[in-house]
């Protein structure tokens, strides 16, 4: 359906981001409190693999509880949010055809 494919692709991106090893400058600082409960735990556990790549404290302006994460996790989370919002029945804005 119009919602399942983008949502599945986004969740796959999140999963790949959690499983991919940290390399080079692949580092973003995220506040895990912004994610759903299950994803919070996964981000905290994957943060341990990112500490060697992203040493030091979070950059200025970041949340004090920010942890390093792979950019794919953030991109996949935002994609899942957009796919979920697209599924809302808001007239012509929803992802499904109106009959």
JSON list of C-alpha atoms in Angstrom, two decimals:
[
{"chain": "A", "resi": 1, "resn": "UNK", "atom": "CA", "xyz": [0.00, 0.00, 0.00]},
{"chain": "A", "resi": 2, "resn": "UNK", "atom": "CA", "xyz": [0.96, 3.65, -0.14]},
{"chain": "A", "resi": 3, "resn": "UNK", "atom": "CA", "xyz": [1.95, 3.69, 3.53]},
{"chain": "A", "resi": 4, "resn": "UNK", "atom": "CA", "xyz": [3.53, 0.27, 4.00]},
{"chain": "A", "resi": 5, "resn": "UNK", "atom": "CA", "xyz": [6.41, 0.67, 1.54]},
{"chain": "A", "resi": 6, "resn": "UNK", "atom": "CA", "xyz": [7.81, 3.97, 2.91]},
{"chain": "A", "resi": 7, "resn": "UNK", "atom": "CA", "xyz": [7.30, 2.82, 6.48]},
{"chain": "A", "resi": 8, "resn": "UNK", "atom": "CA", "xyz": [9.08, -0.47, 5.82]},
{"chain": "A", "resi": 9, "resn": "UNK", "atom": "CA", "xyz": [11.94, 1.32, 4.05]},
{"chain": "A", "resi": 10, "resn": "UNK", "atom": "CA", "xyz": [12.29, 3.75, 6.98]},
{"chain": "A", "resi": 11, "resn": "UNK", "atom": "CA", "xyz": [12.32, 0.99, 9.57]},
{"chain": "A", "resi": 12, "resn": "UNK", "atom": "CA", "xyz": [14.90, -0.90, 7.52]},
{"chain": "A", "resi": 13, "resn": "UNK", "atom": "CA", "xyz": [17.07, 2.23, 7.46]},
{"chain": "A", "resi": 14, "resn": "UNK", "atom": "CA", "xyz": [16.77, 2.51, 11.26]},
{"chain": "A", "resi": 15, "resn": "UNK", "atom": "CA", "xyz": [17.76, -1.13, 11.65]},
{"chain": "A", "resi": 16, "resn": "UNK", "atom": "CA", "xyz": [20.75, -0.77, 9.33]},
{"chain": "A", "resi": 17, "resn": "UNK", "atom": "CA", "xyz": [21.80, 2.38, 11.19]},
{"chain": "A", "resi": 18, "resn": "UNK", "atom": "CA", "xyz": [21.74, 0.52, 14.49]},
{"chain": "A", "resi": 19, "resn": "UNK", "atom": "CA", "xyz": [23.72, -2.41, 13.11]},
{"chain": "A", "resi": 20, "resn": "UNK", "atom": "CA", "xyz": [26.31, -0.58, 10.97]},
{"chain": "A", "resi": 21, "resn": "UNK", "atom": "CA", "xyz": [29.67, -0.01, 12.61]},
{"chain": "A", "resi": 22, "resn": "UNK", "atom": "CA", "xyz": [30.73, 3.56, 13.22]},
{"chain": "A", "resi": 23, "resn": "UNK", "atom": "CA", "xyz": [33.24, 4.92, 10.73]},
{"chain": "A", "resi": 24, "resn": "UNK", "atom": "CA", "xyz": [35.03, 8.21, 10.19]},
{"chain": "A", "resi": 25, "resn": "UNK", "atom": "CA", "xyz": [32.77, 11.19, 10.61]},
{"chain": "A", "resi": 26, "resn": "UNK", "atom": "CA", "xyz": [29.53, 9.16, 10.71]},
{"chain": "A", "resi": 27, "resn": "UNK", "atom": "CA", "xyz": [28.38, 10.76, 13.92]},
{"chain": "A", "resi": 28, "resn": "UNK", "atom": "CA", "xyz": [25.36, 12.77, 14.95]},
{"chain": "A", "resi": 29, "resn": "UNK", "atom": "CA", "xyz": [24.41, 13.64, 18.50]},
{"chain": "A", "resi": 30, "resn": "UNK", "atom": "CA", "xyz": [20.80, 12.83, 19.34]},
{"chain": "A", "resi": 31, "resn": "UNK", "atom": "CA", "xyz": [18.57, 13.17, 22.36]},
{"chain": "A", "resi": 32, "resn": "UNK", "atom": "CA", "xyz": [17.19, 9.65, 22.90]},
{"chain": "A", "resi": 33, "resn": "UNK", "atom": "CA", "xyz": [14.20, 11.12, 24.74]},
{"chain": "A", "resi": 34, "resn": "UNK", "atom": "CA", "xyz": [12.77, 12.16, 21.39]},
{"chain": "A", "resi": 35, "resn": "UNK", "atom": "CA", "xyz": [12.45, 8.56, 20.20]},
{"chain": "A", "resi": 36, "resn": "UNK", "atom": "CA", "xyz": [9.82, 5.97, 21.19]},
{"chain": "A", "resi": 37, "resn": "UNK", "atom": "CA", "xyz": [10.72, 3.78, 24.17]},
{"chain": "A", "resi": 38, "resn": "UNK", "atom": "CA", "xyz": [11.95, 0.75, 22.22]},
{"chain": "A", "resi": 39, "resn": "UNK", "atom": "CA", "xyz": [14.10, 2.88, 19.92]},
{"chain": "A", "resi": 40, "resn": "UNK", "atom": "CA", "xyz": [15.52, 4.76, 22.93]},
{"chain": "A", "resi": 41, "resn": "UNK", "atom": "CA", "xyz": [16.95, 1.54, 24.30]},
{"chain": "A", "resi": 42, "resn": "UNK", "atom": "CA", "xyz": [18.39, 0.61, 20.91]},
{"chain": "A", "resi": 43, "resn": "UNK", "atom": "CA", "xyz": [20.02, 4.05, 20.49]},
{"chain": "A", "resi": 44, "resn": "UNK", "atom": "CA", "xyz": [21.54, 3.86, 23.98]},
{"chain": "A", "resi": 45, "resn": "UNK", "atom": "CA", "xyz": [22.96, 0.41, 23.28]},
{"chain": "A", "resi": 46, "resn": "UNK", "atom": "CA", "xyz": [24.35, 1.39, 19.86]},
{"chain": "A", "resi": 47, "resn": "UNK", "atom": "CA", "xyz": [25.88, 4.55, 21.35]},
{"chain": "A", "resi": 48, "resn": "UNK", "atom": "CA", "xyz": [28.59, 2.44, 22.97]},
{"chain": "A", "resi": 49, "resn": "UNK", "atom": "CA", "xyz": [29.91, 1.55, 19.51]},
{"chain": "A", "resi": 50, "resn": "UNK", "atom": "CA", "xyz": [29.95, 5.22, 18.49]},
{"chain": "A", "resi": 51, "resn": "UNK", "atom": "CA", "xyz": [31.86, 6.65, 21.47]},
{"chain": "A", "resi": 52, "resn": "UNK", "atom": "CA", "xyz": [35.30, 5.84, 19.96]},
{"chain": "A", "resi": 53, "resn": "UNK", "atom": "CA", "xyz": [34.34, 7.64, 16.72]},
{"chain": "A", "resi": 54, "resn": "UNK", "atom": "CA", "xyz": [32.73, 10.61, 18.48]},
{"chain": "A", "resi": 55, "resn": "UNK", "atom": "CA", "xyz": [34.98, 11.25, 21.48]},
{"chain": "A", "resi": 56, "resn": "UNK", "atom": "CA", "xyz": [34.42, 14.04, 23.89]},
{"chain": "A", "resi": 57, "resn": "UNK", "atom": "CA", "xyz": [31.32, 15.76, 25.14]},
{"chain": "A", "resi": 58, "resn": "UNK", "atom": "CA", "xyz": [28.39, 16.65, 22.86]},
{"chain": "A", "resi": 59, "resn": "UNK", "atom": "CA", "xyz": [28.85, 19.85, 20.85]},
{"chain": "A", "resi": 60, "resn": "UNK", "atom": "CA", "xyz": [27.68, 23.11, 22.37]},
{"chain": "A", "resi": 61, "resn": "UNK", "atom": "CA", "xyz": [23.96, 23.58, 22.05]},
{"chain": "A", "resi": 62, "resn": "UNK", "atom": "CA", "xyz": [23.23, 19.84, 22.18]},
{"chain": "A", "resi": 63, "resn": "UNK", "atom": "CA", "xyz": [21.17, 18.30, 24.94]},
{"chain": "A", "resi": 64, "resn": "UNK", "atom": "CA", "xyz": [23.22, 17.27, 27.99]},
{"chain": "A", "resi": 65, "resn": "UNK", "atom": "CA", "xyz": [21.90, 13.71, 27.62]},
{"chain": "A", "resi": 66, "resn": "UNK", "atom": "CA", "xyz": [22.75, 13.52, 23.91]},
{"chain": "A", "resi": 67, "resn": "UNK", "atom": "CA", "xyz": [24.45, 10.35, 22.72]},
{"chain": "A", "resi": 68, "resn": "UNK", "atom": "CA", "xyz": [26.25, 9.64, 19.44]},
{"chain": "A", "resi": 69, "resn": "UNK", "atom": "CA", "xyz": [24.31, 7.76, 16.77]},
{"chain": "A", "resi": 70, "resn": "UNK", "atom": "CA", "xyz": [24.55, 6.79, 13.13]},
{"chain": "A", "resi": 71, "resn": "UNK", "atom": "CA", "xyz": [22.89, 9.33, 10.79]},
{"chain": "A", "resi": 72, "resn": "UNK", "atom": "CA", "xyz": [20.85, 6.49, 9.24]},
{"chain": "A", "resi": 73, "resn": "UNK", "atom": "CA", "xyz": [18.97, 6.07, 12.54]},
{"chain": "A", "resi": 74, "resn": "UNK", "atom": "CA", "xyz": [17.90, 9.71, 12.50]},
{"chain": "A", "resi": 75, "resn": "UNK", "atom": "CA", "xyz": [17.00, 9.63, 8.80]},
{"chain": "A", "resi": 76, "resn": "UNK", "atom": "CA", "xyz": [14.99, 6.42, 9.20]},
{"chain": "A", "resi": 77, "resn": "UNK", "atom": "CA", "xyz": [13.17, 7.78, 12.24]},
{"chain": "A", "resi": 78, "resn": "UNK", "atom": "CA", "xyz": [12.19, 10.94, 10.40]},
{"chain": "A", "resi": 79, "resn": "UNK", "atom": "CA", "xyz": [11.08, 8.85, 7.40]},
{"chain": "A", "resi": 80, "resn": "UNK", "atom": "CA", "xyz": [8.88, 6.69, 9.63]},
{"chain": "A", "resi": 81, "resn": "UNK", "atom": "CA", "xyz": [7.36, 9.81, 11.17]},
{"chain": "A", "resi": 82, "resn": "UNK", "atom": "CA", "xyz": [6.57, 11.27, 7.74]},
{"chain": "A", "resi": 83, "resn": "UNK", "atom": "CA", "xyz": [5.10, 7.94, 6.56]},
{"chain": "A", "resi": 84, "resn": "UNK", "atom": "CA", "xyz": [2.90, 7.78, 9.66]},
{"chain": "A", "resi": 85, "resn": "UNK", "atom": "CA", "xyz": [1.72, 11.36, 9.18]},
{"chain": "A", "resi": 86, "resn": "UNK", "atom": "CA", "xyz": [1.01, 10.59, 5.54]},
{"chain": "A", "resi": 87, "resn": "UNK", "atom": "CA", "xyz": [-1.36, 7.82, 6.64]},
{"chain": "A", "resi": 88, "resn": "UNK", "atom": "CA", "xyz": [-3.60, 10.22, 8.54]},
{"chain": "A", "resi": 89, "resn": "UNK", "atom": "CA", "xyz": [-6.89, 10.86, 6.76]},
{"chain": "A", "resi": 90, "resn": "UNK", "atom": "CA", "xyz": [-6.48, 14.55, 6.04]},
{"chain": "A", "resi": 91, "resn": "UNK", "atom": "CA", "xyz": [-8.42, 14.84, 2.79]},
{"chain": "A", "resi": 92, "resn": "UNK", "atom": "CA", "xyz": [-6.17, 15.01, -0.23]},
{"chain": "A", "resi": 93, "resn": "UNK", "atom": "CA", "xyz": [-3.00, 14.95, 1.85]},
{"chain": "A", "resi": 94, "resn": "UNK", "atom": "CA", "xyz": [-3.27, 11.33, 2.93]},
{"chain": "A", "resi": 95, "resn": "UNK", "atom": "CA", "xyz": [-1.24, 8.64, 1.20]},
{"chain": "A", "resi": 96, "resn": "UNK", "atom": "CA", "xyz": [-4.18, 6.52, 0.12]},
{"chain": "A", "resi": 97, "resn": "UNK", "atom": "CA", "xyz": [-6.51, 7.17, -2.80]},
{"chain": "A", "resi": 98, "resn": "UNK", "atom": "CA", "xyz": [-9.89, 8.60, -1.97]},
{"chain": "A", "resi": 99, "resn": "UNK", "atom": "CA", "xyz": [-12.74, 6.58, -3.40]}
]
